[in-house]
Amino acid sequence: MAEPLDAALTEVRALLLDPALTRAVAAGRRRGQRPSVLRAELRPVALKAGPRLQISTSDGSRPYTRNVAPGPEADAAVDELLAEPFGNWHVETADATLQLRVTKSGEAQVHRAAATRPAAEPGGHDRVKEYLLDPGDPIFAEIGGSAAKRRQVDAFLRALAATLPDDLTGPLRVVDLGCGNAYLTFAAYRWLAQRGVDVELVGVDVREDQRRRNTELAERLGWADRVSFVAGTIADAVVEPAPDLVLALHACDTATDEALARAVRWRARWVLAAPCCHHDVAAQLRTRPAPAPYELLTRQGILRERFADVLTDALRAGLLRLHGYRAEVVEFVDSRHTPRNLLIRARRTGTAPTVAQRAEYRELVDRWAVSPRLEALLPTPTPDPAPTPDTPLPDDVVAAH
Ligand SMILES: C[S@@+](CC[C@H](N)C(=O)[O-])C[C@H]1O[C@@H](n2cnc3c(N)ncnc32)[C@H](O)[C@@H]1O
């Protein structure tokens, strides 16, 4: 329920000046207004001179950090920030978390919860954080998930953190394709909102029972206006408007191809997909001889399976490149936590592929006589205008055929 903004900001002020403050972030902007900085982060630090409130602001090009003394100096600095027309405030203290979002009509939408993590020692800024989201965070009590799944999700968030710009404030539209029990969906929302990003997430899964369960959970967490679920296939589910960021964690077999193809069709700015089992290309390799002189690669069953994994993901990354993405394949989590620990991470550049890149992809597919599912799902090719080698092709979404 919306609340008067002034009263909500008074509550935020008290928390910011409370010695129990752990961390606070202000970001986003109110309708028709623009704060003088993109983002502000506050936290307590212990200096030789005594406790201080550290305030870091970013104008988009460079950060500016200052430490203010408790008392009149901190009061004035906090009042200055509260006067800025930020769209969101996220405040954590040892006892409570408060999230404030300014609505289009200038009221405050406030979510209050018990503390999310034990209070950090002031000055803990030199310590390397083991988790992005504390495994003791109360959301895990709600959403469940094994310790291994929490590790995977946390590692996925780290990869996400390394992908998104530091000063991102949103609005950001995110979709989690093949979301299952929505561990990643909820954790991503939690983490992005904590960073002060104005974010909306949609989880898609073919199972209607998952949609019902996840929607109830979003309501219990008080996030239903920001996190929603759709029952439908990755290929066809209605997600509007198109997302900026596409996530997929262990969508089965060719569901990962569907997720990548959907991301390309949406022209999503970022895509992070951790593939699951790879059956499609492996089945194709079983039924045809390997090209000479590579028979040794596929003669033994286990080697053939592993090679099929490598070939599948290499072709996926290659296809993304042909469709205007800079794509890389990385290990996002230690294999102790899951053997499915590769991540295809891609950023849309809109750069047209060169003739040489197209030829490189085509030669690999032809030599191994495979038909990658992703290729079949991507847009129909436009006729090749026969440019000279290494000349970028004119359209930024050019199929490899
Ligand atoms: C292995 S689970 C992973 C769930 C979740 N991302 C996670 O990591 O916990 C794969 C999920 O993808 C869903 N799924 C598989 N193929 C799909 C498709 N084509 N469209 C929508 N959902 C799909 C399944 O129902 C299942 O919930």
PDB file of C-alpha atoms in Angstrom, residues 45-321:
ATOM      1  CA  VAL A  45      33.467   2.429   8.477  1.00  0.00           C
ATOM      2  CA  ALA A  46      35.912   2.410  11.371  1.00  0.00           C
ATOM      3  CA  LEU A  47      38.803   4.805  10.796  1.00  0.00           C
ATOM      4  CA  LYS A  48      41.688   5.655  13.109  1.00  0.00           C
ATOM      5  CA  ALA A  49      39.885   8.908  13.806  1.00  0.00           C
ATOM      6  CA  GLY A  50      36.800   6.969  14.948  1.00  0.00           C
ATOM      7  CA  PRO A  51      33.555   5.742  13.374  1.00  0.00           C
ATOM      8  CA  ARG A  52      32.463   7.466  10.188  1.00  0.00           C
ATOM      9  CA  LEU A  53      29.625   7.223   7.705  1.00  0.00           C
ATOM     10  CA  GLN A  54      31.095   6.503   4.291  1.00  0.00           C
ATOM     11  CA  ILE A  55      29.165   7.993   1.380  1.00  0.00           C
ATOM     12  CA  SER A  56      30.058   6.934  -2.153  1.00  0.00           C
ATOM     13  CA  THR A  57      28.331   8.551  -5.081  1.00  0.00           C
ATOM     14  CA  SER A  58      28.673   7.929  -8.783  1.00  0.00           C
ATOM     15  CA  ASP A  59      27.877  10.302 -11.619  1.00  0.00           C
ATOM     16  CA  GLY A  60      28.252   7.542 -14.188  1.00  0.00           C
ATOM     17  CA  SER A  61      31.850   8.181 -15.093  1.00  0.00           C
ATOM     18  CA  ARG A  62      33.677   8.208 -11.785  1.00  0.00           C
ATOM     19  CA  PRO A  63      32.949   7.419  -8.144  1.00  0.00           C
ATOM     20  CA  TYR A  64      33.380   9.951  -5.342  1.00  0.00           C
ATOM     21  CA  THR A  65      33.798   8.791  -1.727  1.00  0.00           C
ATOM     22  CA  ARG A  66      33.855  10.789   1.480  1.00  0.00           C
ATOM     23  CA  ASN A  67      33.685   9.892   5.171  1.00  0.00           C
ATOM     24  CA  VAL A  68      31.592  12.079   7.439  1.00  0.00           C
ATOM     25  CA  ALA A  69      31.622  12.218  11.239  1.00  0.00           C
ATOM     26  CA  PRO A  70      28.506  11.238  13.200  1.00  0.00           C
ATOM     27  CA  GLY A  71      26.530  14.251  14.420  1.00  0.00           C
ATOM     28  CA  PRO A  72      25.856  17.444  12.486  1.00  0.00           C
ATOM     29  CA  GLU A  73      28.148  16.509   9.566  1.00  0.00           C
ATOM     30  CA  ALA A  74      26.420  13.164   8.946  1.00  0.00           C
ATOM     31  CA  ASP A  75      22.968  14.711   9.523  1.00  0.00           C
ATOM     32  CA  ALA A  76      23.614  17.358   6.863  1.00  0.00           C
ATOM     33  CA  ALA A  77      25.057  14.859   4.361  1.00  0.00           C
ATOM     34  CA  VAL A  78      22.091  12.512   4.818  1.00  0.00           C
ATOM     35  CA  ASP A  79      19.587  15.366   4.466  1.00  0.00           C
ATOM     36  CA  GLU A  80      21.288  16.411   1.232  1.00  0.00           C
ATOM     37  CA  LEU A  81      20.903  12.885  -0.186  1.00  0.00           C
ATOM     38  CA  LEU A  82      17.302  12.568   0.968  1.00  0.00           C
ATOM     39  CA  ALA A  83      16.507  15.810  -0.880  1.00  0.00           C
ATOM     40  CA  GLU A  84      17.687  14.237  -4.149  1.00  0.00           C
ATOM     41  CA  PRO A  85      14.820  12.836  -6.280  1.00  0.00           C
ATOM     42  CA  PHE A  86      16.010   9.208  -6.127  1.00  0.00           C
ATOM     43  CA  GLY A  87      13.418   6.646  -7.189  1.00  0.00           C
ATOM     44  CA  ASN A  88      14.539   3.923  -4.763  1.00  0.00           C
ATOM     45  CA  TRP A  89      16.106   3.577  -1.355  1.00  0.00           C
ATOM     46  CA  HIS A  90      17.316   0.273   0.029  1.00  0.00           C
ATOM     47  CA  VAL A  91      18.433   0.397   3.664  1.00  0.00           C
ATOM     48  CA  GLU A  92      19.776  -2.443   5.799  1.00  0.00           C
ATOM     49  CA  THR A  93      20.462  -2.261   9.503  1.00  0.00           C
ATOM     50  CA  ALA A  94      21.397  -4.983  11.981  1.00  0.00           C
ATOM     51  CA  ASP A  95      17.696  -5.435  12.727  1.00  0.00           C
ATOM     52  CA  ALA A  96      15.736  -4.516   9.628  1.00  0.00           C
ATOM     53  CA  THR A  97      15.654  -4.034   5.900  1.00  0.00           C
ATOM     54  CA  LEU A  98      13.581  -1.312   4.304  1.00  0.00           C
ATOM     55  CA  GLN A  99      12.957  -0.888   0.616  1.00  0.00           C
ATOM     56  CA  LEU A 100      11.310   2.286  -0.596  1.00  0.00           C
ATOM     57  CA  ARG A 101      10.164   2.879  -4.143  1.00  0.00           C
ATOM     58  CA  VAL A 102       8.641   6.174  -5.237  1.00  0.00           C
ATOM     59  CA  THR A 103       5.539   5.522  -7.336  1.00  0.00           C
ATOM     60  CA  LYS A 104       4.552   7.412 -10.472  1.00  0.00           C
ATOM     61  CA  SER A 105       2.134   9.478  -8.372  1.00  0.00           C
ATOM     62  CA  GLY A 106       4.928  10.495  -5.975  1.00  0.00           C
ATOM     63  CA  GLU A 107       3.945   8.268  -3.071  1.00  0.00           C
ATOM     64  CA  ALA A 108       6.142   5.711  -1.311  1.00  0.00           C
ATOM     65  CA  GLN A 109       5.780   1.959  -1.741  1.00  0.00           C
ATOM     66  CA  VAL A 110       7.610   0.558   1.278  1.00  0.00           C
ATOM     67  CA  HIS A 111       8.608  -3.005   2.071  1.00  0.00           C
ATOM     68  CA  ARG A 112       9.919  -3.702   5.578  1.00  0.00           C
ATOM     69  CA  ALA A 113      11.472  -6.981   6.713  1.00  0.00           C
ATOM     70  CA  ALA A 114      13.569  -8.376   9.525  1.00  0.00           C
ATOM     71  CA  ALA A 115      17.358  -8.131   9.083  1.00  0.00           C
ATOM     72  CA  THR A 116      18.808 -10.047   6.160  1.00  0.00           C
ATOM     73  CA  ARG A 117      22.243 -10.790   7.575  1.00  0.00           C
ATOM     74  CA  PRO A 118      24.280 -10.422  10.735  1.00  0.00           C
ATOM     75  CA  ALA A 119      25.695  -6.934  11.192  1.00  0.00           C
ATOM     76  CA  ALA A 120      29.121  -6.637   9.615  1.00  0.00           C
ATOM     77  CA  GLU A 121      32.043  -5.269  11.569  1.00  0.00           C
ATOM     78  CA  PRO A 122      32.349  -1.617  10.604  1.00  0.00           C
ATOM     79  CA  GLY A 123      35.195  -1.206   8.207  1.00  0.00           C
ATOM     80  CA  GLY A 124      34.726  -4.682   6.792  1.00  0.00           C
ATOM     81  CA  HIS A 125      35.266  -3.142   3.364  1.00  0.00           C
ATOM     82  CA  ASP A 126      38.692  -4.778   3.091  1.00  0.00           C
ATOM     83  CA  ARG A 127      37.261  -8.254   3.635  1.00  0.00           C
ATOM     84  CA  VAL A 128      36.510 -10.357   0.578  1.00  0.00           C
ATOM     85  CA  LYS A 129      32.842 -11.300   0.720  1.00  0.00           C
ATOM     86  CA  GLU A 130      32.273 -15.004   0.379  1.00  0.00           C
ATOM     87  CA  TYR A 131      28.703 -14.624  -0.828  1.00  0.00           C
ATOM     88  CA  LEU A 132      26.828 -11.985  -2.734  1.00  0.00           C
ATOM     89  CA  LEU A 133      23.636 -13.103  -1.012  1.00  0.00           C
ATOM     90  CA  ASP A 134      24.105 -14.454   2.468  1.00  0.00           C
ATOM     91  CA  PRO A 135      22.978 -18.136   2.639  1.00  0.00           C
ATOM     92  CA  GLY A 136      21.274 -17.088   5.896  1.00  0.00           C
ATOM     93  CA  ASP A 137      19.192 -14.487   4.057  1.00  0.00           C
ATOM     94  CA  PRO A 138      15.541 -14.932   5.086  1.00  0.00           C
ATOM     95  CA  ILE A 139      14.473 -15.323   1.459  1.00  0.00           C
ATOM     96  CA  PHE A 140      16.095 -18.766   1.466  1.00  0.00           C
ATOM     97  CA  ALA A 141      13.836 -19.819   4.339  1.00  0.00           C
ATOM     98  CA  GLU A 142      10.932 -18.980   2.018  1.00  0.00           C
ATOM     99  CA  ILE A 143      12.241 -20.262  -1.293  1.00  0.00           C
ATOM    100  CA  GLY A 144      14.141 -23.290   0.032  1.00  0.00           C
ATOM    101  CA  GLY A 145      16.781 -24.935  -2.154  1.00  0.00           C
ATOM    102  CA  SER A 146      19.730 -27.153  -1.285  1.00  0.00           C
ATOM    103  CA  ALA A 147      23.118 -25.777  -0.240  1.00  0.00           C
ATOM    104  CA  ALA A 148      24.438 -26.730  -3.699  1.00  0.00           C
ATOM    105  CA  LYS A 149      21.654 -24.776  -5.400  1.00  0.00           C
ATOM    106  CA  ARG A 150      22.362 -21.728  -3.222  1.00  0.00           C
ATOM    107  CA  ARG A 151      26.029 -21.916  -4.222  1.00  0.00           C
ATOM    108  CA  GLN A 152      25.096 -22.154  -7.884  1.00  0.00           C
ATOM    109  CA  VAL A 153      22.721 -19.233  -7.614  1.00  0.00           C
ATOM    110  CA  ASP A 154      25.272 -17.115  -5.767  1.00  0.00           C
ATOM    111  CA  ALA A 155      27.939 -17.922  -8.350  1.00  0.00           C
ATOM    112  CA  PHE A 156      25.480 -17.060 -11.103  1.00  0.00           C
ATOM    113  CA  LEU A 157      24.867 -13.688  -9.442  1.00  0.00           C
ATOM    114  CA  ARG A 158      28.613 -13.083  -9.344  1.00  0.00           C
ATOM    115  CA  ALA A 159      28.784 -13.665 -13.086  1.00  0.00           C
ATOM    116  CA  LEU A 160      25.863 -11.287 -13.449  1.00  0.00           C
ATOM    117  CA  ALA A 161      27.644  -8.678 -11.327  1.00  0.00           C
ATOM    118  CA  ALA A 162      30.660  -8.950 -13.601  1.00  0.00           C
ATOM    119  CA  THR A 163      28.451  -8.448 -16.661  1.00  0.00           C
ATOM    120  CA  LEU A 164      26.253  -5.484 -15.742  1.00  0.00           C
ATOM    121  CA  PRO A 165      27.653  -1.939 -15.618  1.00  0.00           C
ATOM    122  CA  ASP A 166      28.444  -0.794 -12.053  1.00  0.00           C
ATOM    123  CA  ASP A 167      26.307   2.291 -12.338  1.00  0.00           C
ATOM    124  CA  LEU A 168      23.208   0.520 -13.688  1.00  0.00           C
ATOM    125  CA  THR A 169      20.098   1.933 -12.042  1.00  0.00           C
ATOM    126  CA  GLY A 170      17.381   0.689 -14.386  1.00  0.00           C
ATOM    127  CA  PRO A 171      14.616   0.460 -15.199  1.00  0.00           C
ATOM    128  CA  LEU A 172      15.765  -3.084 -15.963  1.00  0.00           C
ATOM    129  CA  ARG A 173      13.476  -5.817 -17.291  1.00  0.00           C
ATOM    130  CA  VAL A 174      14.719  -9.334 -16.607  1.00  0.00           C
ATOM    131  CA  VAL A 175      13.381 -12.724 -17.600  1.00  0.00           C
ATOM    132  CA  ASP A 176      14.416 -16.072 -16.101  1.00  0.00           C
ATOM    133  CA  LEU A 177      13.631 -18.788 -18.665  1.00  0.00           C
ATOM    134  CA  GLY A 178      12.959 -22.316 -17.361  1.00  0.00           C
ATOM    135  CA  CYS A 179      12.823 -20.835 -13.859  1.00  0.00           C
ATOM    136  CA  GLY A 180      11.573 -24.014 -12.097  1.00  0.00           C
ATOM    137  CA  ASN A 181      11.295 -23.236  -8.385  1.00  0.00           C
ATOM    138  CA  ALA A 182      12.582 -19.725  -9.100  1.00  0.00           C
ATOM    139  CA  TYR A 183      15.602 -19.797  -6.785  1.00  0.00           C
ATOM    140  CA  LEU A 184      17.526 -17.707  -9.281  1.00  0.00           C
ATOM    141  CA  THR A 185      14.550 -15.445 -10.056  1.00  0.00           C
ATOM    142  CA  PHE A 186      14.047 -14.468  -6.410  1.00  0.00           C
ATOM    143  CA  ALA A 187      17.749 -14.256  -5.614  1.00  0.00           C
ATOM    144  CA  ALA A 188      18.387 -12.064  -8.673  1.00  0.00           C
ATOM    145  CA  TYR A 189      15.546  -9.753  -7.667  1.00  0.00           C
ATOM    146  CA  ARG A 190      16.857  -9.554  -4.115  1.00  0.00           C
ATOM    147  CA  TRP A 191      20.388  -8.788  -5.206  1.00  0.00           C
ATOM    148  CA  LEU A 192      19.488  -6.257  -7.905  1.00  0.00           C
ATOM    149  CA  ALA A 193      17.010  -4.447  -5.637  1.00  0.00           C
ATOM    150  CA  GLN A 194      19.631  -4.338  -2.879  1.00  0.00           C
ATOM    151  CA  ARG A 195      21.943  -2.617  -5.356  1.00  0.00           C
ATOM    152  CA  GLY A 196      19.266   0.006  -5.877  1.00  0.00           C
ATOM    153  CA  VAL A 197      18.372  -1.104  -9.401  1.00  0.00           C
ATOM    154  CA  ASP A 198      14.810  -0.367 -10.463  1.00  0.00           C
ATOM    155  CA  VAL A 199      14.079  -3.926 -11.615  1.00  0.00           C
ATOM    156  CA  GLU A 200      11.177  -6.090 -12.707  1.00  0.00           C
ATOM    157  CA  LEU A 201      11.531  -9.836 -13.184  1.00  0.00           C
ATOM    158  CA  VAL A 202       9.428 -12.416 -14.974  1.00  0.00           C
ATOM    159  CA  GLY A 203       9.968 -16.140 -14.442  1.00  0.00           C
ATOM    160  CA  VAL A 204       8.852 -18.467 -17.241  1.00  0.00           C
ATOM    161  CA  ASP A 205       8.310 -22.184 -16.862  1.00  0.00           C
ATOM    162  CA  VAL A 206       6.185 -24.609 -18.769  1.00  0.00           C
ATOM    163  CA  ARG A 207       4.668 -25.928 -15.537  1.00  0.00           C
ATOM    164  CA  GLU A 208       1.493 -24.261 -14.300  1.00  0.00           C
ATOM    165  CA  ASP A 209       2.026 -25.676 -10.777  1.00  0.00           C
ATOM    166  CA  GLN A 210       5.362 -23.833 -10.633  1.00  0.00           C
ATOM    167  CA  ARG A 211       3.695 -20.623 -11.718  1.00  0.00           C
ATOM    168  CA  ARG A 212       1.112 -20.914  -8.933  1.00  0.00           C
ATOM    169  CA  ARG A 213       3.683 -21.784  -6.271  1.00  0.00           C
ATOM    170  CA  ASN A 214       6.106 -19.044  -7.327  1.00  0.00           C
ATOM    171  CA  THR A 215       3.366 -16.409  -7.543  1.00  0.00           C
ATOM    172  CA  GLU A 216       2.236 -17.258  -3.996  1.00  0.00           C
ATOM    173  CA  LEU A 217       5.827 -16.957  -2.823  1.00  0.00           C
ATOM    174  CA  ALA A 218       6.226 -13.553  -4.495  1.00  0.00           C
ATOM    175  CA  GLU A 219       3.072 -12.411  -2.700  1.00  0.00           C
ATOM    176  CA  ARG A 220       4.341 -13.711   0.668  1.00  0.00           C
ATOM    177  CA  LEU A 221       7.627 -11.875   0.158  1.00  0.00           C
ATOM    178  CA  GLY A 222       5.746  -8.672  -0.730  1.00  0.00           C
ATOM    179  CA  TRP A 223       7.358  -8.575  -4.188  1.00  0.00           C
ATOM    180  CA  ALA A 224       4.395  -9.466  -6.379  1.00  0.00           C
ATOM    181  CA  ASP A 225       4.369  -6.034  -8.038  1.00  0.00           C
ATOM    182  CA  ARG A 226       7.949  -6.596  -9.221  1.00  0.00           C
ATOM    183  CA  VAL A 227       8.350 -10.361  -9.631  1.00  0.00           C
ATOM    184  CA  SER A 228       5.774 -12.264 -11.676  1.00  0.00           C
ATOM    185  CA  PHE A 229       5.483 -15.660 -13.321  1.00  0.00           C
ATOM    186  CA  VAL A 230       4.140 -16.964 -16.590  1.00  0.00           C
ATOM    187  CA  ALA A 231       3.301 -20.573 -17.432  1.00  0.00           C
ATOM    188  CA  GLY A 232       4.382 -21.225 -20.998  1.00  0.00           C
ATOM    189  CA  THR A 233       7.173 -22.414 -23.195  1.00  0.00           C
ATOM    190  CA  ILE A 234      10.412 -20.534 -23.488  1.00  0.00           C
ATOM    191  CA  ALA A 235       9.789 -20.201 -27.209  1.00  0.00           C
ATOM    192  CA  ASP A 236       6.300 -18.696 -26.958  1.00  0.00           C
ATOM    193  CA  ALA A 237       5.513 -17.380 -23.462  1.00  0.00           C
ATOM    194  CA  VAL A 238       4.203 -13.822 -23.550  1.00  0.00           C
ATOM    195  CA  VAL A 239       6.707 -11.494 -21.884  1.00  0.00           C
ATOM    196  CA  GLU A 240       6.027  -7.821 -22.459  1.00  0.00           C
ATOM    197  CA  PRO A 241       7.769  -5.500 -22.826  1.00  0.00           C
ATOM    198  CA  ALA A 242      10.805  -7.379 -24.136  1.00  0.00           C
ATOM    199  CA  PRO A 243      13.472  -7.900 -21.456  1.00  0.00           C
ATOM    200  CA  ASP A 244      16.892  -6.249 -21.347  1.00  0.00           C
ATOM    201  CA  LEU A 245      18.466  -9.212 -19.586  1.00  0.00           C
ATOM    202  CA  VAL A 246      17.795 -12.911 -20.164  1.00  0.00           C
ATOM    203  CA  LEU A 247      18.777 -15.535 -17.587  1.00  0.00           C
ATOM    204  CA  ALA A 248      18.546 -19.327 -17.914  1.00  0.00           C
ATOM    205  CA  LEU A 249      19.974 -21.690 -15.337  1.00  0.00           C
ATOM    206  CA  HIS A 250      19.999 -25.339 -16.366  1.00  0.00           C
ATOM    207  CA  ALA A 251      17.124 -25.199 -18.805  1.00  0.00           C
ATOM    208  CA  CYS A 252      17.067 -28.778 -20.059  1.00  0.00           C
ATOM    209  CA  ASP A 253      18.846 -29.821 -23.270  1.00  0.00           C
ATOM    210  CA  THR A 254      17.552 -27.745 -26.203  1.00  0.00           C
ATOM    211  CA  ALA A 255      15.531 -25.474 -23.871  1.00  0.00           C
ATOM    212  CA  THR A 256      18.835 -23.586 -23.567  1.00  0.00           C
ATOM    213  CA  ASP A 257      18.774 -23.141 -27.357  1.00  0.00           C
ATOM    214  CA  GLU A 258      15.218 -21.851 -27.101  1.00  0.00           C
ATOM    215  CA  ALA A 259      16.353 -19.386 -24.421  1.00  0.00           C
ATOM    216  CA  LEU A 260      19.254 -18.118 -26.537  1.00  0.00           C
ATOM    217  CA  ALA A 261      17.059 -17.813 -29.626  1.00  0.00           C
ATOM    218  CA  ARG A 262      14.414 -15.919 -27.677  1.00  0.00           C
ATOM    219  CA  ALA A 263      17.059 -13.559 -26.308  1.00  0.00           C
ATOM    220  CA  VAL A 264      18.300 -12.859 -29.838  1.00  0.00           C
ATOM    221  CA  ARG A 265      14.750 -12.222 -31.066  1.00  0.00           C
ATOM    222  CA  TRP A 266      14.159  -9.860 -28.158  1.00  0.00           C
ATOM    223  CA  ARG A 267      17.494  -8.180 -28.920  1.00  0.00           C
ATOM    224  CA  ALA A 268      18.231  -8.472 -25.206  1.00  0.00           C
ATOM    225  CA  ARG A 269      21.263  -6.478 -24.103  1.00  0.00           C
ATOM    226  CA  TRP A 270      22.678  -9.250 -21.941  1.00  0.00           C
ATOM    227  CA  VAL A 271      22.235 -13.022 -21.863  1.00  0.00           C
ATOM    228  CA  LEU A 272      23.492 -15.437 -19.210  1.00  0.00           C
ATOM    229  CA  ALA A 273      22.656 -19.084 -19.848  1.00  0.00           C
ATOM    230  CA  ALA A 274      24.136 -22.047 -17.981  1.00  0.00           C
ATOM    231  CA  PRO A 275      23.325 -25.069 -20.160  1.00  0.00           C
ATOM    232  CA  CYS A 276      22.126 -28.340 -18.670  1.00  0.00           C
ATOM    233  CA  CYS A 277      22.289 -31.737 -20.355  1.00  0.00           C
ATOM    234  CA  HIS A 278      23.344 -31.800 -24.030  1.00  0.00           C
ATOM    235  CA  HIS A 279      21.535 -34.572 -25.892  1.00  0.00           C
ATOM    236  CA  ASP A 280      20.821 -33.066 -29.273  1.00  0.00           C
ATOM    237  CA  VAL A 281      24.285 -32.906 -30.878  1.00  0.00           C
ATOM    238  CA  ALA A 282      25.426 -36.004 -28.936  1.00  0.00           C
ATOM    239  CA  ALA A 283      22.606 -38.023 -30.557  1.00  0.00           C
ATOM    240  CA  GLN A 284      23.589 -36.718 -33.984  1.00  0.00           C
ATOM    241  CA  LEU A 285      27.239 -37.674 -33.473  1.00  0.00           C
ATOM    242  CA  ARG A 286      26.215 -41.224 -32.535  1.00  0.00           C
ATOM    243  CA  THR A 287      24.563 -41.809 -35.878  1.00  0.00           C
ATOM    244  CA  ARG A 288      27.281 -40.609 -38.246  1.00  0.00           C
ATOM    245  CA  PRO A 289      30.986 -41.200 -38.670  1.00  0.00           C
ATOM    246  CA  ALA A 290      33.363 -38.501 -37.465  1.00  0.00           C
ATOM    247  CA  PRO A 291      35.204 -36.710 -40.260  1.00  0.00           C
ATOM    248  CA  ALA A 292      38.779 -37.875 -40.827  1.00  0.00           C
ATOM    249  CA  PRO A 293      41.131 -37.573 -39.045  1.00  0.00           C
ATOM    250  CA  TYR A 294      38.987 -37.079 -35.912  1.00  0.00           C
ATOM    251  CA  GLU A 295      37.542 -40.584 -35.370  1.00  0.00           C
ATOM    252  CA  LEU A 296      39.439 -40.959 -32.105  1.00  0.00           C
ATOM    253  CA  LEU A 297      37.448 -38.078 -30.650  1.00  0.00           C
ATOM    254  CA  THR A 298      34.141 -39.909 -30.844  1.00  0.00           C
ATOM    255  CA  ARG A 299      34.984 -43.620 -30.785  1.00  0.00           C
ATOM    256  CA  GLN A 300      34.692 -43.960 -26.999  1.00  0.00           C
ATOM    257  CA  GLY A 301      31.223 -43.209 -25.649  1.00  0.00           C
ATOM    258  CA  ILE A 302      32.320 -40.944 -22.797  1.00  0.00           C
ATOM    259  CA  LEU A 303      34.666 -38.962 -25.015  1.00  0.00           C
ATOM    260  CA  ARG A 304      31.922 -38.598 -27.610  1.00  0.00           C
ATOM    261  CA  GLU A 305      29.541 -37.219 -24.947  1.00  0.00           C
ATOM    262  CA  ARG A 306      32.109 -34.743 -23.688  1.00  0.00           C
ATOM    263  CA  PHE A 307      33.088 -33.694 -27.164  1.00  0.00           C
ATOM    264  CA  ALA A 308      29.396 -33.184 -28.000  1.00  0.00           C
ATOM    265  CA  ASP A 309      29.115 -30.840 -24.995  1.00  0.00           C
ATOM    266  CA  VAL A 310      32.078 -28.799 -26.212  1.00  0.00           C
ATOM    267  CA  LEU A 311      30.867 -28.737 -29.803  1.00  0.00           C
ATOM    268  CA  THR A 312      27.341 -27.695 -28.766  1.00  0.00           C
ATOM    269  CA  ASP A 313      28.473 -24.760 -26.652  1.00  0.00           C
ATOM    270  CA  ALA A 314      31.135 -23.679 -29.144  1.00  0.00           C
ATOM    271  CA  LEU A 315      28.484 -23.572 -31.872  1.00  0.00           C
ATOM    272  CA  ARG A 316      26.086 -21.694 -29.596  1.00  0.00           C
ATOM    273  CA  ALA A 317      28.718 -19.043 -28.879  1.00  0.00           C
ATOM    274  CA  GLY A 318      29.593 -18.912 -32.578  1.00  0.00           C
ATOM    275  CA  LEU A 319      25.958 -18.407 -33.554  1.00  0.00           C
ATOM    276  CA  LEU A 320      25.494 -15.649 -30.986  1.00  0.00           C
ATOM    277  CA  ARG A 321      28.487 -13.883 -32.489  1.00  0.00           C
TER     278      ARG A 321
END
